[in-house]
mmCIF file of C-alpha atoms in Angstrom:
data_model
loop_
_atom_site.group_PDB
_atom_site.id
_atom_site.type_symbol
_atom_site.label_atom_id
_atom_site.label_comp_id
_atom_site.label_asym_id
_atom_site.label_seq_id
_atom_site.Cartn_x
_atom_site.Cartn_y
_atom_site.Cartn_z
ATOM 1 C CA MET A 1 -1.856 -94.146 -112.391
ATOM 2 C CA THR A 2 -3.687 -92.635 -109.314
ATOM 3 C CA THR A 3 -1.811 -91.755 -106.247
ATOM 4 C CA SER A 4 -2.981 -91.740 -102.549
ATOM 5 C CA VAL A 5 -2.757 -87.796 -102.897
ATOM 6 C CA ASP A 6 -5.400 -88.502 -105.880
ATOM 7 C CA HIS A 7 -8.025 -90.478 -103.959
ATOM 8 C CA ALA A 8 -7.379 -88.201 -100.941
ATOM 9 C CA ALA A 9 -8.143 -85.370 -102.661
ATOM 10 C CA ALA A 10 -11.290 -86.693 -104.515
ATOM 11 C CA ILE A 11 -12.500 -87.952 -100.996
ATOM 12 C CA GLU A 12 -12.245 -84.345 -99.538
ATOM 13 C CA ARG A 13 -13.791 -82.752 -102.688
ATOM 14 C CA GLN A 14 -16.777 -85.306 -101.725
ATOM 15 C CA LEU A 15 -16.814 -84.512 -98.077
ATOM 16 C CA LEU A 16 -16.422 -80.865 -98.665
ATOM 17 C CA ALA A 17 -19.427 -80.735 -101.162
ATOM 18 C CA PHE A 18 -21.607 -82.967 -98.544
ATOM 19 C CA VAL A 19 -20.903 -80.560 -95.633
ATOM 20 C CA GLU A 20 -21.467 -77.328 -97.715
ATOM 21 C CA LYS A 21 -25.011 -78.698 -99.376
ATOM 22 C CA HIS A 22 -26.223 -79.349 -95.532
ATOM 23 C CA THR A 23 -24.704 -76.247 -93.848
ATOM 24 C CA LYS A 24 -25.220 -73.839 -96.672
ATOM 25 C CA LYS A 25 -21.533 -72.517 -95.846
ATOM 26 C CA THR A 26 -18.319 -72.909 -97.744
ATOM 27 C CA TRP A 27 -15.555 -74.225 -95.499
ATOM 28 C CA THR A 28 -11.727 -75.326 -95.726
ATOM 29 C CA PRO A 29 -10.569 -78.868 -95.157
ATOM 30 C CA ASP A 30 -9.497 -77.598 -91.638
ATOM 31 C CA ASP A 31 -12.459 -75.764 -90.588
ATOM 32 C CA ASP A 32 -14.015 -77.346 -87.251
ATOM 33 C CA PHE A 33 -17.762 -77.006 -88.111
ATOM 34 C CA PHE A 34 -18.869 -78.646 -84.609
ATOM 35 C CA ALA A 35 -17.072 -75.705 -82.990
ATOM 36 C CA ALA A 36 -18.375 -73.289 -85.096
ATOM 37 C CA GLY A 37 -21.678 -74.169 -84.209
ATOM 38 C CA ALA A 38 -22.796 -74.966 -87.687
ATOM 39 C CA VAL A 39 -23.897 -78.449 -87.315
ATOM 40 C CA SER A 40 -25.294 -80.946 -84.381
ATOM 41 C CA SER A 41 -24.872 -84.237 -83.052
ATOM 42 C CA MET A 42 -27.538 -85.321 -85.516
ATOM 43 C CA PHE A 43 -25.377 -84.150 -88.488
ATOM 44 C CA ALA A 44 -22.437 -86.349 -87.209
ATOM 45 C CA MET A 45 -24.770 -89.370 -87.610
ATOM 46 C CA GLN A 46 -25.810 -88.076 -91.312
ATOM 47 C CA LEU A 47 -21.934 -87.838 -91.798
ATOM 48 C CA VAL A 48 -21.286 -91.395 -90.522
ATOM 49 C CA VAL A 49 -23.961 -92.699 -92.922
ATOM 50 C CA PHE A 50 -22.774 -90.882 -96.032
ATOM 51 C CA ILE A 51 -19.149 -91.743 -95.302
ATOM 52 C CA GLU A 52 -19.864 -95.576 -95.177
ATOM 53 C CA SER A 53 -22.237 -95.547 -98.175
ATOM 54 C CA THR A 54 -20.063 -93.155 -100.110
ATOM 55 C CA PHE A 55 -16.801 -94.757 -99.538
ATOM 56 C CA ASP A 56 -17.706 -98.364 -98.570
ATOM 57 C CA VAL A 57 -15.945 -98.397 -95.021
ATOM 58 C CA GLU A 58 -17.435 -99.402 -91.901
ATOM 59 C CA ILE A 59 -17.012 -97.023 -88.698
ATOM 60 C CA ALA A 60 -17.442 -98.659 -85.459
ATOM 61 C CA GLY A 61 -15.689 -98.871 -82.038
ATOM 62 C CA ASP A 62 -12.819 -96.625 -81.677
ATOM 63 C CA ASP A 63 -13.706 -94.762 -84.686
ATOM 64 C CA LEU A 64 -16.635 -93.301 -83.739
ATOM 65 C CA VAL A 65 -15.523 -90.419 -81.788
ATOM 66 C CA ILE A 66 -16.316 -86.805 -82.527
ATOM 67 C CA ASP A 67 -12.336 -85.797 -83.432
ATOM 68 C CA ASN A 68 -12.890 -87.933 -86.385
ATOM 69 C CA PHE A 69 -15.662 -85.879 -87.717
ATOM 70 C CA ARG A 70 -14.689 -82.376 -86.605
ATOM 71 C CA THR A 71 -13.080 -81.035 -90.019
ATOM 72 C CA VAL A 72 -13.344 -82.460 -93.498
ATOM 73 C CA GLY A 73 -9.450 -83.213 -93.437
ATOM 74 C CA ALA A 74 -10.071 -85.352 -90.568
ATOM 75 C CA MET A 75 -12.835 -87.306 -92.172
ATOM 76 C CA THR A 76 -10.522 -87.637 -95.231
ATOM 77 C CA GLY A 77 -7.777 -89.113 -92.965
ATOM 78 C CA LEU A 78 -10.309 -91.402 -91.542
ATOM 79 C CA VAL A 79 -11.739 -92.737 -94.907
ATOM 80 C CA ALA A 80 -8.045 -93.206 -96.444
ATOM 81 C CA ARG A 81 -7.122 -95.221 -93.326
ATOM 82 C CA LEU A 82 -10.254 -97.434 -93.165
ATOM 83 C CA ARG A 83 -9.625 -97.959 -96.796
ATOM 84 C CA GLY A 84 -5.892 -98.949 -96.456
ATOM 85 C CA GLU A 85 -4.691 -96.148 -98.291
#
């Protein structure tokens, strides 16, 4: 039986891989890549599209704030919440 911890870890791995592929840098789940200047607002839109298509969720309204995309940890939490996990 898979647990919510297993799901969160899988989400986190996929998000880290996506961010690392596009930034060519290694990150931890708590690194703020916007504060580090490693990504742009255009990349934020790429993150939204990637998250919606990969995890079958819709990000809209109050969820479309930069704080939900600053770290892999924040994005993992967003996906879990949107999926009801």
